[in-house]
Amino acid sequence: MYIYIQGTGCVSPQETAAGNALPATVSPWEGARLKAWEPDYKQWIDVKLIRRMSRVIKMGVAAAKLSLQEAGVEKPDAIITGTAYGCLDDTGVFLSKMINQQEEMLTPTAFIQSTHNTVAGQIALMLGCHGYNNTFVHKAFSFESALLDSMMILREGRLRSILTGAMDELTNHSFNILSRFDIYKKVPVTHEQLLKSDTHGTVAGEGAACFVLGTERGPNTKARLSGLTTLYKPAGKAEISADIDAFMAAHNCSQSEVSLFINGRNGDASGDEWYEHVENTIMAGKPVATFKHLCGEYPTAASFGMWMGCRILAEQQVAAAAMFKGEVPEKFEKILIYNQYKQTHHSLILLSVC
Amino acid sequence: MEKLMAALKAQIVEQLNLQEVKPEDIGDDQPLFKDGLGLDSIDALEIIVLLQQHYGIRIANPEQGPEIFHSVRTIAEFITAHQTAK
């Protein structure tokens, strides 16, 4: 049974929320933090609901609405999301009030909105969707877990369409805390410098990407989701190579069939060695595109990579801003996406043209 | 009473984050819930906390809620009565 991507939606630091493909030029940025480019949410969300929503909820709902519109689906059979951080802003508001007010007179809104499944729940409430609703909070495998659950459910044949996606926000508090873990660059870089950087650290990012998955190919179908796998803490680069080999073999895909290799280079010298290894061995000679200079680094950034891959297959063109090396192919047949987070969480996604 | 109602309107707009509403848009006798301003049960909880925080008033009998929270004027009257009784 094939699984098709019927619609996509993305809110990111680029103008992706305007719909369609990735803009040809990068929205310029400088520093160690990329903020999402936010659309006018009133086009999708009632103003009475917006007032209670933090940024991540609005981003998630907007990405969901965009993908449903594109797929021509009013109400999916299930909603499955992944998030590593959840609704951080509301969590911060609620915890701050608990401390400042000595646990007295706490208001309900921030608490209600602070749970990790708020986005999936809010989408379900807005759509009146009473089907399966689940949120995976598995750190940097949150998106992949949501995707895997969706694929397994669709393969059971009980449901026809599933809205799946991932979202994570960056708040001032979380950025400050994460900065203390020495994750981000100490010296400011620009979007043009990041991928050429040979220093430690990367840039922080955020965003939401949603997909409508189904088992039937329709007029709006964007791509086929051919495969997905995850690998936790591989022993070394040889293991990731072997894993990619096995993954491609399992999906009857040879190296020569891959039109484009998308990877999660993020400008962190030691992390990028993994991508370089694959680029120079299994994917040697293949054109390479990257996406972290467009969305920043965050645990569910692979969802942005998959959104980009889907758009490339659907439009049969790649934005110059995304190309890292090699010649742009004439046709895009299969795209392999390899992403890793902090060198511990590695994932592979294989997309095929429809 | 007028001063209290003006303060209440500003506090309601701020506490409930009514982005499209200005304090002066809220009528003194306009129903706050359902077809009026369109507030819901979560907003009712927020207003209960607002009364505790700003006026030191606890609603002892929840059944009084619909009557007290009908409009800005009924809330102001409840506050005034409570403060007079102190």
Short mmCIF file of C-alpha atoms in Angstrom, two decimals:
data_model
loop_
_atom_site.label_atom_id
_atom_site.label_comp_id
_atom_site.label_asym_id
_atom_site.label_seq_id
_atom_site.Cartn_x
_atom_site.Cartn_y
_atom_site.Cartn_z
CA MET A 1 0.00 0.00 0.00
CA TYR A 2 1.34 3.41 -0.98
CA ILE A 3 1.08 6.46 1.25
CA TYR A 4 0.58 9.78 -0.49
CA ILE A 5 1.07 13.34 0.68
CA GLN A 6 -2.09 15.14 -0.40
CA GLY A 7 -1.38 18.57 1.01
CA THR A 8 1.32 20.50 2.84
CA GLY A 9 1.43 23.60 5.00
CA CYS A 10 4.31 25.34 6.67
CA VAL A 11 4.93 28.32 8.92
CA SER A 12 8.65 29.01 9.20
CA PRO A 13 11.20 31.82 9.28
CA GLN A 14 10.74 31.98 5.49
CA GLU A 15 7.57 33.24 3.79
CA THR A 16 6.26 29.69 3.46
CA ALA A 17 2.93 30.50 5.09
CA ALA A 18 1.96 32.41 1.95
CA GLY A 19 1.44 28.96 0.41
CA ASN A 20 2.97 27.16 -2.57
CA ALA A 21 6.70 26.68 -2.95
CA LEU A 22 9.71 27.91 -1.04
CA PRO A 23 10.45 31.51 -2.11
CA ALA A 24 13.45 31.80 -4.45
CA THR A 25 15.27 34.13 -2.10
CA VAL A 26 16.02 33.70 1.58
CA SER A 27 14.50 36.10 4.08
CA PRO A 28 17.81 37.49 5.38
CA TRP A 29 18.72 37.04 9.01
CA GLU A 30 21.72 37.61 11.24
CA GLY A 31 22.52 36.41 14.72
CA ALA A 32 21.88 33.13 16.46
CA ARG A 33 18.09 32.98 16.28
CA LEU A 34 15.55 32.72 13.47
CA LYS A 35 11.97 33.75 14.20
CA ALA A 36 9.00 32.46 12.27
CA TRP A 37 7.50 34.70 9.61
CA GLU A 38 3.93 34.88 10.80
CA PRO A 39 0.99 35.39 8.50
CA ASP A 40 -2.29 37.10 9.36
CA TYR A 41 -3.82 34.25 11.35
CA LYS A 42 -7.30 35.76 11.15
CA GLN A 43 -7.67 34.23 7.69
CA TRP A 44 -7.82 30.79 9.36
CA ILE A 45 -8.73 31.37 13.00
CA ASP A 46 -11.71 33.11 14.61
CA VAL A 47 -10.58 36.20 16.54
CA LYS A 48 -12.38 34.86 19.62
CA LEU A 49 -10.07 31.84 19.55
CA ILE A 50 -6.88 33.70 18.59
CA ARG A 51 -6.90 35.69 21.82
CA ARG A 52 -6.14 32.54 23.81
CA MET A 53 -3.54 31.11 21.46
CA SER A 54 0.20 31.43 21.90
CA ARG A 55 2.47 31.58 18.85
CA VAL A 56 3.08 27.84 18.56
CA ILE A 57 -0.65 27.11 18.59
CA LYS A 58 -1.28 29.70 15.90
CA MET A 59 1.62 28.39 13.81
CA GLY A 60 0.40 24.80 14.14
CA VAL A 61 -3.21 25.62 13.35
CA ALA A 62 -2.18 27.74 10.34
CA ALA A 63 0.06 24.97 8.95
CA ALA A 64 -2.76 22.47 9.47
CA LYS A 65 -5.30 24.68 7.72
CA LEU A 66 -2.92 25.30 4.81
CA SER A 67 -2.33 21.58 4.31
CA LEU A 68 -6.04 20.72 4.56
CA GLN A 69 -6.93 23.45 2.07
CA GLU A 70 -4.32 22.19 -0.35
CA ALA A 71 -5.49 18.60 0.01
CA GLY A 72 -9.13 19.58 -0.35
CA VAL A 73 -9.91 17.77 2.90
CA GLU A 74 -12.35 19.39 5.33
CA LYS A 75 -12.06 16.92 8.17
CA PRO A 76 -9.31 14.29 8.40
CA ASP A 77 -9.96 10.91 10.03
CA ALA A 78 -7.18 11.47 12.57
CA ILE A 79 -4.82 14.18 13.81
CA ILE A 80 -1.29 13.23 14.89
CA THR A 81 1.34 15.77 15.86
CA GLY A 82 4.86 15.80 17.21
CA THR A 83 6.47 18.44 19.38
CA ALA A 84 9.58 18.41 21.51
CA TYR A 85 8.98 21.53 23.56
CA GLY A 86 5.18 21.81 23.46
CA CYS A 87 3.53 25.11 24.28
CA LEU A 88 6.51 26.70 26.01
CA ASP A 89 5.19 30.24 26.15
CA ASP A 90 2.01 29.29 28.03
CA THR A 91 4.00 26.96 30.28
CA GLY A 92 6.27 29.90 31.13
CA VAL A 93 3.31 32.19 31.83
CA PHE A 94 1.65 29.62 34.10
CA LEU A 95 4.82 28.74 36.03
CA SER A 96 5.75 32.42 36.45
CA LYS A 97 2.31 33.16 37.88
CA MET A 98 2.60 30.18 40.24
CA ILE A 99 5.82 31.61 41.63
CA ASN A 100 4.85 35.28 41.64
CA GLN A 101 1.42 34.69 43.18
CA GLN A 102 2.51 32.01 45.67
CA GLU A 103 0.28 29.45 43.94
CA GLU A 104 -2.80 31.59 44.58
CA MET A 105 -5.38 32.98 42.13
CA LEU A 106 -4.04 31.21 39.07
CA THR A 107 -5.95 31.79 35.86
CA PRO A 108 -7.03 28.78 33.80
CA THR A 109 -6.13 29.87 30.27
CA ALA A 110 -2.35 29.53 30.39
CA PHE A 111 -2.63 26.17 32.16
CA ILE A 112 -5.15 24.79 29.66
CA GLN A 113 -3.04 25.97 26.73
CA SER A 114 0.28 24.79 28.13
CA THR A 115 -0.07 21.05 27.50
CA HIS A 116 1.86 19.41 24.69
CA ASN A 117 -1.27 18.18 22.93
CA THR A 118 -2.89 21.63 22.82
CA VAL A 119 -2.20 22.12 19.10
CA ALA A 120 -3.66 18.76 18.02
CA GLY A 121 -6.59 19.32 20.38
CA GLN A 122 -7.23 22.83 19.12
CA ILE A 123 -7.21 21.69 15.50
CA ALA A 124 -9.65 18.90 16.37
CA LEU A 125 -11.97 21.34 18.16
CA MET A 126 -11.92 23.74 15.23
CA LEU A 127 -12.63 20.99 12.69
CA GLY A 128 -15.05 19.05 14.86
CA CYS A 129 -12.80 16.03 14.35
CA HIS A 130 -13.59 13.33 16.90
CA GLY A 131 -11.21 10.75 15.47
CA TYR A 132 -7.87 9.45 16.77
CA ASN A 133 -5.88 12.33 18.22
CA ASN A 134 -2.36 11.85 19.47
CA THR A 135 0.74 13.92 20.13
CA PHE A 136 4.23 12.47 20.30
CA VAL A 137 6.73 14.15 22.60
CA HIS A 138 9.86 12.19 21.79
CA LYS A 139 12.48 14.92 21.73
CA ALA A 140 14.09 15.03 18.28
CA PHE A 141 12.11 12.00 17.09
CA SER A 142 8.75 13.67 17.83
CA PHE A 143 7.96 14.40 14.18
CA GLU A 144 9.24 11.05 12.95
CA SER A 145 7.17 9.25 15.60
CA ALA A 146 4.02 11.11 14.51
CA LEU A 147 4.81 10.24 10.90
CA LEU A 148 5.46 6.59 11.72
CA ASP A 149 2.20 6.31 13.67
CA SER A 150 0.33 7.86 10.73
CA MET A 151 1.92 5.44 8.26
CA MET A 152 1.13 2.42 10.43
CA ILE A 153 -2.50 3.45 10.88
CA LEU A 154 -2.95 4.08 7.17
CA ARG A 155 -1.40 0.69 6.37
CA GLU A 156 -3.94 -0.96 8.66
CA GLY A 157 -6.50 0.32 6.17
CA ARG A 158 -8.98 1.64 8.71
CA LEU A 159 -8.54 5.35 7.98
CA ARG A 160 -8.27 7.21 4.69
CA SER A 161 -6.73 10.55 5.58
CA ILE A 162 -4.59 11.71 8.47
CA LEU A 163 -3.40 15.19 9.33
CA THR A 164 0.11 14.84 10.67
CA GLY A 165 2.71 17.43 11.52
CA ALA A 166 5.15 18.93 13.95
CA MET A 167 5.61 22.25 15.63
CA ASP A 168 8.06 23.85 18.05
CA GLU A 169 8.44 27.41 19.21
CA LEU A 170 11.35 29.33 20.62
CA THR A 171 10.69 31.78 23.43
CA ASN A 172 13.09 34.26 24.98
CA HIS A 173 13.34 32.01 28.04
CA SER A 174 13.98 28.83 26.06
CA PHE A 175 16.54 30.55 23.84
CA ASN A 176 18.44 31.82 26.88
CA ILE A 177 18.35 28.41 28.56
CA LEU A 178 19.36 26.51 25.41
CA SER A 179 22.17 29.02 24.82
CA ARG A 180 23.67 27.96 28.14
CA PHE A 181 23.98 24.42 26.77
CA ASP A 182 26.48 25.76 24.23
CA ILE A 183 24.30 24.80 21.25
CA TYR A 184 24.35 28.09 19.37
CA LYS A 185 27.08 30.12 17.73
CA LYS A 186 28.83 32.66 19.91
CA VAL A 187 29.74 34.91 16.97
CA PRO A 188 26.78 36.17 14.90
CA VAL A 189 26.48 34.66 11.42
CA THR A 190 24.28 35.45 8.44
CA HIS A 191 22.22 33.11 6.29
CA GLU A 192 25.02 33.23 3.72
CA GLN A 193 27.77 32.36 6.20
CA LEU A 194 26.10 29.62 8.26
CA LEU A 195 26.70 26.61 6.03
CA LYS A 196 30.30 27.64 5.30
CA SER A 197 31.03 28.08 8.97
CA ASP A 198 33.66 25.78 10.49
CA THR A 199 33.04 26.72 14.10
CA HIS A 200 31.05 25.12 16.88
CA GLY A 201 27.32 25.68 17.26
CA THR A 202 24.39 26.50 15.05
CA VAL A 203 21.41 28.90 14.99
CA ALA A 204 18.12 28.43 16.79
CA GLY A 205 14.93 28.05 14.81
CA GLU A 206 11.25 27.28 15.06
CA GLY A 207 8.28 26.47 12.92
CA ALA A 208 5.35 24.22 12.11
CA ALA A 209 4.81 21.92 9.14
CA CYS A 210 1.74 19.79 8.50
CA PHE A 211 0.87 17.15 5.92
CA VAL A 212 -2.32 15.44 4.89
CA LEU A 213 -1.50 11.78 4.32
CA GLY A 214 -3.74 9.31 2.54
CA THR A 215 -3.70 6.01 0.73
CA GLU A 216 -5.38 7.24 -2.44
CA ARG A 217 -3.66 9.24 -5.12
CA GLY A 218 -5.74 12.24 -6.13
CA PRO A 219 -5.45 15.35 -8.32
CA ASN A 220 -3.88 17.31 -5.47
CA THR A 221 -1.33 14.68 -4.48
CA LYS A 222 2.09 16.21 -3.99
CA ALA A 223 4.38 13.23 -3.47
CA ARG A 224 4.59 9.69 -2.18
CA LEU A 225 6.01 8.99 1.24
CA SER A 226 8.06 5.92 0.40
CA GLY A 227 9.93 5.32 3.63
CA LEU A 228 10.96 6.48 7.06
CA THR A 229 13.44 5.23 9.61
CA THR A 230 15.21 6.49 12.70
CA LEU A 231 18.55 5.65 14.24
CA TYR A 232 19.45 6.63 17.78
CA LYS A 233 23.07 7.25 18.73
CA PRO A 234 24.82 5.39 15.92
CA ALA A 235 28.25 4.11 16.91
CA GLY A 236 29.90 6.00 14.08
CA LYS A 237 29.68 7.23 10.54
CA ALA A 238 30.08 3.72 9.18
CA GLU A 239 26.90 2.72 10.96
CA ILE A 240 24.90 5.56 9.45
CA SER A 241 26.22 4.59 6.01
CA ALA A 242 25.15 1.00 6.56
CA ASP A 243 21.77 2.19 7.80
CA ILE A 244 21.20 4.33 4.71
CA ASP A 245 22.23 1.41 2.50
CA ALA A 246 19.79 -0.91 4.26
CA PHE A 247 17.02 1.71 4.23
CA MET A 248 17.33 2.28 0.49
CA ALA A 249 17.51 -1.44 -0.22
CA ALA A 250 14.39 -2.01 1.88
CA HIS A 251 12.54 0.47 -0.31
CA ASN A 252 13.93 -0.83 -3.61
CA CYS A 253 15.76 2.41 -4.24
CA SER A 254 19.26 2.48 -5.68
CA GLN A 255 21.69 5.35 -5.29
CA SER A 256 21.32 6.20 -8.97
CA GLU A 257 17.57 6.71 -8.55
CA VAL A 258 17.97 9.49 -5.99
CA SER A 259 17.58 12.83 -7.79
CA LEU A 260 18.38 15.02 -4.82
CA PHE A 261 19.90 14.49 -1.39
CA ILE A 262 18.50 16.87 1.23
CA ASN A 263 20.33 17.02 4.49
CA GLY A 264 20.18 18.95 7.74
CA ARG A 265 23.53 20.77 7.65
CA ASN A 266 23.37 23.46 10.28
CA GLY A 267 26.82 25.04 10.32
CA ASP A 268 27.99 23.16 13.41
CA ALA A 269 31.37 21.76 12.35
CA SER A 270 31.24 18.46 14.23
CA GLY A 271 27.61 17.76 13.34
CA ASP A 272 28.11 18.57 9.67
CA GLU A 273 30.83 15.89 9.45
CA TRP A 274 28.03 13.29 9.41
CA TYR A 275 26.45 14.88 6.37
CA GLU A 276 29.81 15.34 4.66
CA HIS A 277 30.54 11.66 5.16
CA VAL A 278 27.30 10.65 3.46
CA GLU A 279 27.75 13.25 0.69
CA ASN A 280 31.20 11.84 -0.04
CA THR A 281 30.36 8.15 0.15
CA ILE A 282 26.85 6.79 -0.44
CA MET A 283 25.58 9.99 -2.06
CA ALA A 284 28.81 10.89 -3.86
CA GLY A 285 28.16 13.01 -6.92
CA LYS A 286 24.54 13.67 -6.01
CA PRO A 287 23.16 17.21 -5.94
CA VAL A 288 22.68 18.34 -2.36
CA ALA A 289 20.11 20.73 -0.89
CA THR A 290 19.93 21.89 2.72
CA PHE A 291 17.34 23.63 4.89
CA LYS A 292 18.65 24.64 8.33
CA HIS A 293 19.86 28.00 7.02
CA LEU A 294 16.19 28.58 6.15
CA CYS A 295 14.47 27.38 9.32
CA GLY A 296 17.19 27.16 11.99
CA GLU A 297 17.83 24.18 14.24
CA TYR A 298 15.10 22.73 16.42
CA PRO A 299 14.12 19.18 17.37
CA THR A 300 11.33 18.86 14.80
CA ALA A 301 13.17 20.64 11.96
CA ALA A 302 13.00 17.47 9.85
CA SER A 303 9.37 18.41 9.21
CA PHE A 304 10.58 21.53 7.39
CA GLY A 305 12.97 19.33 5.37
CA MET A 306 10.11 17.04 4.40
CA TRP A 307 7.92 20.01 3.50
CA MET A 308 10.69 21.31 1.26
CA GLY A 309 11.17 17.88 -0.35
CA CYS A 310 7.44 17.61 -1.05
CA ARG A 311 7.35 21.03 -2.67
CA ILE A 312 10.38 20.23 -4.84
CA LEU A 313 8.71 17.05 -6.11
CA ALA A 314 5.37 18.80 -6.64
CA GLU A 315 6.80 21.82 -8.45
CA GLN A 316 9.66 19.88 -10.11
CA GLN A 317 12.00 22.69 -9.21
CA VAL A 318 14.23 23.63 -6.34
CA ALA A 319 14.74 27.17 -5.04
CA ALA A 320 18.28 28.39 -5.58
CA ALA A 321 18.39 29.31 -1.91
CA ALA A 322 18.12 25.64 -0.94
CA MET A 323 20.86 24.23 -3.20
CA PHE A 324 24.14 23.47 -1.47
CA LYS A 325 26.18 21.73 -4.16
CA GLY A 326 25.92 19.94 -7.49
CA GLU A 327 23.88 20.53 -10.62
CA VAL A 328 20.13 20.97 -10.34
CA PRO A 329 18.64 17.84 -11.94
CA GLU A 330 16.24 18.14 -14.87
CA LYS A 331 13.72 15.86 -13.20
CA PHE A 332 13.08 15.08 -9.57
CA GLU A 333 12.07 11.44 -9.10
CA LYS A 334 13.19 10.47 -5.60
CA ILE A 335 14.46 12.60 -2.74
CA LEU A 336 16.33 11.25 0.26
CA ILE A 337 16.22 13.41 3.38
CA TYR A 338 18.80 12.78 6.09
CA ASN A 339 18.60 14.79 9.29
CA GLN A 340 20.28 14.47 12.64
CA TYR A 341 19.86 16.42 15.87
CA LYS A 342 22.86 16.87 18.14
CA GLN A 343 24.43 13.78 16.53
CA THR A 344 22.16 11.52 18.56
CA HIS A 345 18.81 11.46 16.74
CA HIS A 346 19.23 10.49 13.08
CA SER A 347 16.35 10.06 10.65
CA LEU A 348 15.85 9.18 7.00
CA ILE A 349 12.82 10.01 4.87
CA LEU A 350 12.39 8.85 1.28
CA LEU A 351 9.99 10.75 -0.98
CA SER A 352 9.00 9.82 -4.52
CA VAL A 353 7.32 11.74 -7.32
CA CYS A 354 3.73 10.84 -8.16
CA MET B 1 -20.12 53.71 39.80
CA GLU B 2 -19.12 55.17 36.38
CA LYS B 3 -15.45 55.15 37.39
CA LEU B 4 -15.68 51.58 38.63
CA MET B 5 -17.38 50.40 35.41
CA ALA B 6 -14.69 52.08 33.28
CA ALA B 7 -11.98 50.37 35.33
CA LEU B 8 -13.76 47.02 35.05
CA LYS B 9 -14.02 47.30 31.27
CA ALA B 10 -10.29 47.98 30.96
CA GLN B 11 -9.49 45.07 33.29
CA ILE B 12 -11.77 42.67 31.38
CA VAL B 13 -10.21 43.63 28.04
CA GLU B 14 -6.71 43.13 29.43
CA GLN B 15 -7.34 39.94 31.42
CA LEU B 16 -9.26 38.21 28.64
CA ASN B 17 -6.96 39.55 25.90
CA LEU B 18 -9.92 40.83 23.86
CA GLN B 19 -7.77 41.96 20.95
CA GLU B 20 -10.54 43.41 18.79
CA VAL B 21 -12.41 45.16 21.62
CA LYS B 22 -11.71 48.52 23.23
CA PRO B 23 -12.96 49.17 26.78
CA GLU B 24 -15.28 51.90 25.50
CA ASP B 25 -16.86 49.42 23.05
CA ILE B 26 -18.40 47.49 25.94
CA GLY B 27 -21.82 48.79 26.93
CA ASP B 28 -22.64 49.18 30.62
CA ASP B 29 -25.64 46.86 30.31
CA GLN B 30 -24.41 44.72 27.40
CA PRO B 31 -24.60 41.00 28.23
CA LEU B 32 -21.05 39.68 28.61
CA PHE B 33 -21.77 36.06 27.68
CA LYS B 34 -23.32 34.25 24.71
CA ASP B 35 -24.82 36.68 22.19
CA GLY B 36 -23.49 39.76 23.96
CA LEU B 37 -19.73 40.09 24.15
CA GLY B 38 -19.47 36.34 23.43
CA LEU B 39 -17.52 35.33 26.53
CA ASP B 40 -17.51 31.68 27.63
CA SER B 41 -17.00 29.56 30.75
CA ILE B 42 -13.20 29.94 30.71
CA ASP B 43 -13.68 33.71 30.68
CA ALA B 44 -15.99 33.37 33.68
CA LEU B 45 -13.14 31.73 35.60
CA GLU B 46 -10.80 34.53 34.51
CA ILE B 47 -13.29 37.15 35.79
CA ILE B 48 -13.58 35.31 39.12
CA VAL B 49 -9.79 35.54 39.48
CA LEU B 50 -9.92 39.21 38.39
CA LEU B 51 -12.37 40.00 41.19
CA GLN B 52 -10.13 38.24 43.72
CA GLN B 53 -6.97 39.96 42.50
CA HIS B 54 -8.25 43.51 42.08
CA TYR B 55 -11.09 43.74 44.61
CA GLY B 56 -10.38 40.98 47.12
CA ILE B 57 -13.79 39.44 46.49
CA ARG B 58 -14.47 35.70 46.44
CA ILE B 59 -17.72 34.40 44.96
CA ALA B 60 -19.06 32.29 47.79
CA ASN B 61 -22.08 30.92 45.97
CA PRO B 62 -21.39 29.76 42.38
CA GLU B 63 -25.12 29.87 41.61
CA GLN B 64 -24.94 33.66 41.86
CA GLY B 65 -22.51 33.68 38.91
CA PRO B 66 -24.94 34.21 36.02
CA GLU B 67 -26.63 37.06 37.87
CA ILE B 68 -23.39 38.79 38.93
CA PHE B 69 -21.61 38.34 35.60
CA HIS B 70 -24.53 39.40 33.40
CA SER B 71 -23.00 42.80 32.52
CA VAL B 72 -20.35 45.27 33.62
CA ARG B 73 -23.02 47.12 35.60
CA THR B 74 -24.10 44.01 37.55
CA ILE B 75 -20.47 43.22 38.39
CA ALA B 76 -19.90 46.82 39.51
CA GLU B 77 -23.04 46.69 41.66
CA PHE B 78 -21.84 43.43 43.22
CA ILE B 79 -18.43 44.97 44.01
CA THR B 80 -20.01 48.10 45.47
CA ALA B 81 -22.41 46.07 47.61
CA HIS B 82 -19.55 43.88 48.81
CA GLN B 83 -17.37 46.88 49.69
CA THR B 84 -20.24 48.66 51.47
CA ALA B 85 -20.95 45.53 53.52
CA LYS B 86 -17.34 45.35 54.74
#
